[in-house]
Short mmCIF file of C-alpha atoms in Angstrom, two decimals:
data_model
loop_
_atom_site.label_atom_id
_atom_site.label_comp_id
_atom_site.label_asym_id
_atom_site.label_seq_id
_atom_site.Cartn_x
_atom_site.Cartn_y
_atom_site.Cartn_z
CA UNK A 1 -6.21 83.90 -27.57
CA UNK A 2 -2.69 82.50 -27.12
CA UNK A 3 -2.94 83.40 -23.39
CA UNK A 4 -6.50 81.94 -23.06
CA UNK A 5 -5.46 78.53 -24.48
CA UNK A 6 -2.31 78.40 -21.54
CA UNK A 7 -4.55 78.97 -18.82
CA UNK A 8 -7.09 76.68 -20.29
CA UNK A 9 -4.30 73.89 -20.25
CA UNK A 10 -3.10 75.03 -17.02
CA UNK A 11 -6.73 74.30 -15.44
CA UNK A 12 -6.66 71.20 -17.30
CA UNK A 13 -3.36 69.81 -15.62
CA UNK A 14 -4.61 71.30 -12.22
CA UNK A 15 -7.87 69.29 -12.58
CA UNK A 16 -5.75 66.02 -14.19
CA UNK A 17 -2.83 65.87 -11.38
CA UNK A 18 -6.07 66.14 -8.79
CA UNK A 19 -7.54 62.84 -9.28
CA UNK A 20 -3.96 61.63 -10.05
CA UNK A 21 -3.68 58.21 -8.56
CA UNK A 22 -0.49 59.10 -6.94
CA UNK A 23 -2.59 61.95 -5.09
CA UNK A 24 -2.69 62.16 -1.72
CA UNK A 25 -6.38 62.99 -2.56
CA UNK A 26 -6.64 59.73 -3.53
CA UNK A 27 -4.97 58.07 -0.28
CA UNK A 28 -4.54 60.32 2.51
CA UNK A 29 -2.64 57.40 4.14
CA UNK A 30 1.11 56.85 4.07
CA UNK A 31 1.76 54.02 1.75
CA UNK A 32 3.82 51.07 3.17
CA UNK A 33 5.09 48.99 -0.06
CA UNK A 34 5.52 45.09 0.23
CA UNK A 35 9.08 44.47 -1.14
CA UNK A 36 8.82 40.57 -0.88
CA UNK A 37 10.23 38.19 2.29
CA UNK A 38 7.55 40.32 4.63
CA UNK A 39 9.86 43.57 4.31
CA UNK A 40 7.79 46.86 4.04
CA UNK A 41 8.79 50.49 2.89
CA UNK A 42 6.85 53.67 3.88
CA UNK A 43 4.22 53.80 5.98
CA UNK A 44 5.03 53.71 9.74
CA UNK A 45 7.92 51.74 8.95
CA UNK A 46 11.20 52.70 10.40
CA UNK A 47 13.38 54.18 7.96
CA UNK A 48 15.58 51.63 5.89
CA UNK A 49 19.04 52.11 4.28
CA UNK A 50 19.62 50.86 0.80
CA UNK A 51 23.49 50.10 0.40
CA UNK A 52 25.89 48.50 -2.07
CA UNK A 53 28.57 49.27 -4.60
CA UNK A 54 28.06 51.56 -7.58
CA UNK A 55 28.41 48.39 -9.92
CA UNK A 56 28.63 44.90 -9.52
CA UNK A 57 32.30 43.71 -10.52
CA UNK A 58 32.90 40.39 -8.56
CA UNK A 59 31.31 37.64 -7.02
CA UNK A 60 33.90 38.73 -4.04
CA UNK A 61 33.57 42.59 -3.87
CA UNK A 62 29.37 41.95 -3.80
CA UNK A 63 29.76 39.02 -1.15
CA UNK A 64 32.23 41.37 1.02
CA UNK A 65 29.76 43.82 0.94
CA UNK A 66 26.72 42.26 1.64
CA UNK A 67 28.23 40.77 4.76
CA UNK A 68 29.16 44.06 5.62
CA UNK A 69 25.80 45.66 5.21
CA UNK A 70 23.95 42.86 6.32
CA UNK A 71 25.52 42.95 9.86
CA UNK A 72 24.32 46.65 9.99
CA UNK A 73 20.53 46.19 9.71
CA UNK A 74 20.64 46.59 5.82
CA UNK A 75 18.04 44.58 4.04
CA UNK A 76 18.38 45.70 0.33
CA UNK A 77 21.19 45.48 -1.19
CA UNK A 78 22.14 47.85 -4.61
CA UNK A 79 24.58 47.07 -7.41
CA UNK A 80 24.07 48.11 -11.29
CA UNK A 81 24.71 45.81 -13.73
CA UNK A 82 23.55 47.81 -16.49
CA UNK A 83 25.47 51.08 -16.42
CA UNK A 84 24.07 53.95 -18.58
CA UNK A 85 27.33 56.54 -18.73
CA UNK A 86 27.81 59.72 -20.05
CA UNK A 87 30.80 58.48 -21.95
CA UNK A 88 30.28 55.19 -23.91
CA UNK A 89 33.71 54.32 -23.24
CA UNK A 90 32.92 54.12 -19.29
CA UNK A 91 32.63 50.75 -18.06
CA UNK A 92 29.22 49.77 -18.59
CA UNK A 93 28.52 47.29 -16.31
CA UNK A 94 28.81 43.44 -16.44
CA UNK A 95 24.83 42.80 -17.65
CA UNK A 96 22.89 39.59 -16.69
CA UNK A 97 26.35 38.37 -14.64
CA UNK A 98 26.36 40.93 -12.79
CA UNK A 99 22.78 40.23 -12.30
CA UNK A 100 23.71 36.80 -11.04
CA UNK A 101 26.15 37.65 -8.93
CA UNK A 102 24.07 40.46 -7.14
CA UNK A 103 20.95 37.86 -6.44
CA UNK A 104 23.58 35.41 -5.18
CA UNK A 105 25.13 38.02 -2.48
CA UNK A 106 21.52 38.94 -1.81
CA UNK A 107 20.65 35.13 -1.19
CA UNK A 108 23.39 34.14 0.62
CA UNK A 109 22.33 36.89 3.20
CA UNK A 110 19.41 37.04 3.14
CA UNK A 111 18.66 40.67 1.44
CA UNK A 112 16.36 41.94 -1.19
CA UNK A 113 17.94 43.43 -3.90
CA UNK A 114 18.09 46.54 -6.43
CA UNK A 115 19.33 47.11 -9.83
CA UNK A 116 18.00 49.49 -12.46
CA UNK A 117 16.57 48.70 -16.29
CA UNK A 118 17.77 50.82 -18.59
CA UNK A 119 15.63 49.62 -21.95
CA UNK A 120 12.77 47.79 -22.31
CA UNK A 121 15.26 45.15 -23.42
CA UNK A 122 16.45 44.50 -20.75
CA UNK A 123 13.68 45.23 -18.04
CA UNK A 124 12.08 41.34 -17.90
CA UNK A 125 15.65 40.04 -17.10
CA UNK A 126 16.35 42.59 -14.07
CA UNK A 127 12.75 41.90 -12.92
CA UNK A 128 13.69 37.92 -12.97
CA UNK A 129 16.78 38.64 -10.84
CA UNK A 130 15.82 41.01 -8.43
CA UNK A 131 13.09 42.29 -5.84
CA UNK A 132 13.10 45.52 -6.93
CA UNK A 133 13.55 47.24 -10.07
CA UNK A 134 14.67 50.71 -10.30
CA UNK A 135 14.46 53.33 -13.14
CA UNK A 136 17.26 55.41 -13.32
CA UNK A 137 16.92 59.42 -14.01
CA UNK A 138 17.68 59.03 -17.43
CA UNK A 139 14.63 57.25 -18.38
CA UNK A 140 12.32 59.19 -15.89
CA UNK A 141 11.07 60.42 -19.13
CA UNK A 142 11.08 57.16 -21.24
CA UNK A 143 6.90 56.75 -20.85
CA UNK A 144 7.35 53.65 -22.87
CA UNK A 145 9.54 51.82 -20.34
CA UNK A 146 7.63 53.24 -17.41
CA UNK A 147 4.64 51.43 -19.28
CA UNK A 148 6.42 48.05 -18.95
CA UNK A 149 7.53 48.66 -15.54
CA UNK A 150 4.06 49.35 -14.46
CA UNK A 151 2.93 45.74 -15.96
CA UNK A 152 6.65 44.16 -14.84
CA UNK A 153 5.01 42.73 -10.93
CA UNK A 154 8.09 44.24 -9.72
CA UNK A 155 8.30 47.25 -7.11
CA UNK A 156 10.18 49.96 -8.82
CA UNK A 157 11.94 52.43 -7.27
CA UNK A 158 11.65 55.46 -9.62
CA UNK A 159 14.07 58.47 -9.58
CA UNK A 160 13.86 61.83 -10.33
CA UNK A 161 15.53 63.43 -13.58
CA UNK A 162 17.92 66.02 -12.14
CA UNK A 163 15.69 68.63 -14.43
CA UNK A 164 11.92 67.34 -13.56
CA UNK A 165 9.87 69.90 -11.81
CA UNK A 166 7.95 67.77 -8.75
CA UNK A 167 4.78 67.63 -10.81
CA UNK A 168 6.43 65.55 -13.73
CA UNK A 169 8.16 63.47 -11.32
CA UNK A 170 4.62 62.22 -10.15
CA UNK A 171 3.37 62.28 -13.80
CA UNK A 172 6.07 59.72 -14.33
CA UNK A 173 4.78 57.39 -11.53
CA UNK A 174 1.49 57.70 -12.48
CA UNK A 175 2.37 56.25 -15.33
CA UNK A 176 3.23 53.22 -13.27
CA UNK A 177 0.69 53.34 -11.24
CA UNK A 178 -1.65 53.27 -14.32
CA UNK A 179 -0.35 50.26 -15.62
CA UNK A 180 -1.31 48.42 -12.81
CA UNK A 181 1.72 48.73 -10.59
CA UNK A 182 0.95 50.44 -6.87
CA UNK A 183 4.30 48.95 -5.40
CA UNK A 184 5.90 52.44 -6.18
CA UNK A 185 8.86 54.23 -4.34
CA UNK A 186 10.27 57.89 -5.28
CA UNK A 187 13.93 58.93 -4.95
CA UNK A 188 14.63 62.22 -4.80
CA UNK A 189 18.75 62.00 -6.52
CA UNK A 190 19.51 65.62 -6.54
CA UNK A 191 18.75 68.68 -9.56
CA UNK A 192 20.70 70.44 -11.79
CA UNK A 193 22.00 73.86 -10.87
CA UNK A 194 24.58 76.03 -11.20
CA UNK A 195 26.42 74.99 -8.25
CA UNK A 196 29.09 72.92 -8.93
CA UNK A 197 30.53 71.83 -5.74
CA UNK A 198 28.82 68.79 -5.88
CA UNK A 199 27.73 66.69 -8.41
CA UNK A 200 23.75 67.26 -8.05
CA UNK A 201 22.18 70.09 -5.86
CA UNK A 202 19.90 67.46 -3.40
CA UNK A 203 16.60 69.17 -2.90
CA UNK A 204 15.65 68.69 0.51
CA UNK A 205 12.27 70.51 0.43
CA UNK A 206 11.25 67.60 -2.28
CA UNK A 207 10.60 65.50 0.09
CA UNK A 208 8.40 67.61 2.33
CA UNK A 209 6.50 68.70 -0.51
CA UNK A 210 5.89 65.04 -2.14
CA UNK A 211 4.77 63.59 1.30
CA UNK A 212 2.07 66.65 0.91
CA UNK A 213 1.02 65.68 -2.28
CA UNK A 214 1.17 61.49 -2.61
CA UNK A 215 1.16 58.70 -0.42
CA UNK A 216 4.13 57.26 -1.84
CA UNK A 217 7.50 56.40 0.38
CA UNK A 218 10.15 58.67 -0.91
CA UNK A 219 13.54 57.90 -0.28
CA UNK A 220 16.74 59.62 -1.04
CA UNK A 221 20.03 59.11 -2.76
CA UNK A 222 23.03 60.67 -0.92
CA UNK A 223 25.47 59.86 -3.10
CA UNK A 224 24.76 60.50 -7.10
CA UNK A 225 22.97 63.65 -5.66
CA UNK A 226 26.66 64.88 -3.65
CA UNK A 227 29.21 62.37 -5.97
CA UNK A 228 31.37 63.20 -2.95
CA UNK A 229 31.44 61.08 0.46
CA UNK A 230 32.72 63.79 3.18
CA UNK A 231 29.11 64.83 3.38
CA UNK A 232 27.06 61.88 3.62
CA UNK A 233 26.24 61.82 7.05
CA UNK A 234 24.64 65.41 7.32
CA UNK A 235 22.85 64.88 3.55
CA UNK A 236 21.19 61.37 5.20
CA UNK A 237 20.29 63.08 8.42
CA UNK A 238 18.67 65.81 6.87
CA UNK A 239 16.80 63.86 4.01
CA UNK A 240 15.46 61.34 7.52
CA UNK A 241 14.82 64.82 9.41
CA UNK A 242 12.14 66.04 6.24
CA UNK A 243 10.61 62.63 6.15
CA UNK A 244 12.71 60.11 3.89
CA UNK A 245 11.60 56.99 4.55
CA UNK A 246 15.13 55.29 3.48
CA UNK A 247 18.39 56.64 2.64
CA UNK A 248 19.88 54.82 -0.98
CA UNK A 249 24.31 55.27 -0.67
CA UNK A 250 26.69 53.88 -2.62
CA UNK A 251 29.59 51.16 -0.42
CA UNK A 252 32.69 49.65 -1.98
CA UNK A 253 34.95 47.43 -0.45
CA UNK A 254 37.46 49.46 -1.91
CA UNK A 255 36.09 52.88 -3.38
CA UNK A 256 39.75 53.61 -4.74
CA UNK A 257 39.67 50.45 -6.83
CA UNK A 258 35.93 50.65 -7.94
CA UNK A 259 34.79 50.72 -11.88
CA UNK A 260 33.03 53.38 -11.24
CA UNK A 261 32.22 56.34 -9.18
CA UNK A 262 35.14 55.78 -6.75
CA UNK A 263 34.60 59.36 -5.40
CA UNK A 264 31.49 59.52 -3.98
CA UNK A 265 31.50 55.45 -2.59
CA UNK A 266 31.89 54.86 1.17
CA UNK A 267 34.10 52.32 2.02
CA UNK A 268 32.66 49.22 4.58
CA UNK A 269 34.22 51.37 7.42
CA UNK A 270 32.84 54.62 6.80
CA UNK A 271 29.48 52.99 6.16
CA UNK A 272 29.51 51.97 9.53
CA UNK A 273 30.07 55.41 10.69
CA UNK A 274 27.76 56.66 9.08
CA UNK A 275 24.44 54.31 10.35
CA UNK A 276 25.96 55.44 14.11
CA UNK A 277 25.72 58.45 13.48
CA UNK A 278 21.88 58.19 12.24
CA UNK A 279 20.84 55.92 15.43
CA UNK A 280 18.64 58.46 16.44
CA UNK A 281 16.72 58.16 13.71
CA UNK A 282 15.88 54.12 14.19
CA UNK A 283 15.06 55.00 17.92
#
């Protein structure tokens, strides 16, 4: 009986996740997303870099970098200003200044802009600030939140948790997607495993496998997946080569300096390195 009742559930999730709105069932067609100021995502779009420092600190560190990043083609500019940290005595980000100060930067040249919500506290205020709105790994699982971001008439940009199997990542969106938000882009940020050379295992064959089953851009993060910067240029080539439609990697000013996750930050010169070395990609 025990065994009938799994494979009666199992059938049940097989038929749910089929008419899933996410589904590629649903849209065969790659879906471009409209990120505000006529920039797209997805689609037949060429594939976009998302760049910017770990946190925001400054008004000068952001405005350095966005000139920076700006000059290379880069139209979305990242920066927390909430930090969620494993240790509460991490620096945890500067809040709704840093939120300022990452919409002026964005402004001044002319970028969109990223930054995550980590509560539904604080969601409304990153929504006012900024283009995009992106839930974090942590809170891949917080349904309530995902709720609210799915009524929020923001994009969000949603990650995976480094222990979701694929088919609860797209659970998760579809809980966006049922609250009324379509404007939805995965980021594959790397699993847990036992390897510990890096700070996330980045699972390459995600991204093949969600283009197979949802329309949905999927993009991935180079540099919480690594947390180490010596191999960002093969980890962005090969998420582009399986069908990323954007890279997301973290660039300080000065990575030695930074609040956070000084390790795995480019700095504005490697950065530039590194979008040479992925021309072939924008050809």
């Amino acid at each position: 009986r025990i065994f009938g009742v799994i494979v009666a559930e199992s059938r049940h999730l097989q038929s749910e996740t089929g008419a899933l709105s996410v589904s590629r069932k649903t849209d065969s067609k790659d879906t471009a997303i409209s990120l505000g100021k006529g920039r797209l995502i997805g689609g037949d779009c060429r594939p976009a870099v998302i760049a910017g420092p770990c946190s925001v600190e400054s008004l000068e560190q952001m405005m350095n970098s966005a000139a920076c990043l700006s000059k290379h083609g880069v139209f979305i500019l990242r920066g927390g200003a909430f930090k969620p940290r494993t240790s509460p005595y991490s620096f945890q980000g500067l809040g709704i200044e840093g939120l300022k100060i990452l919409r002026k930067a964005a402004d001044e040249y002319g970028m969109l802009c990223v930054s995550e919500a980590t509560s539904e506290g604080n969601i409304e205020v990153v929504a006012d600030y900024c283009d995009i709105v992106q839930i974090g790994a942590r809170n891949m699982y917080n349904y309530a939140l995902l709720e609210k971001a799915g009524r929020i008439g923001r994009p969000v940009l949603l990650k995976r948790h480094f222990s979701a199997t694929i088919k609860e990542f797209m659970l998760s969106a579809e809980y966006l997607l049922k609250s009324g938000n379509s404007n939805v882009i995965l980021c594959e940020r790397g699993i847990r495993t036992f390897e510990n050379s890096t700070r996330s295992t980045l699972d390459i064959s995600a991204i093949p496998l969600l283009r197979r089953e949802t329309s949905l851009p999927i993009i991935a993060d180079i540099s919480h997946s690594a947390g180490r910067k010596d191999i960002s240029a093969p980890l962005a080539a090969a998420a582009l080569a399986a069908g990323a439609a954007a890279i997301m990697v973290e660039v300080h000013p000065c990575p030695q300096a930074a609040f956070s996750d000084g390790g795995q930050q480019l700095d504005l010169n490697d950065f530039g390195e590194l979008v040479k070395s992925l021309a072939a990609f924008n050809a």
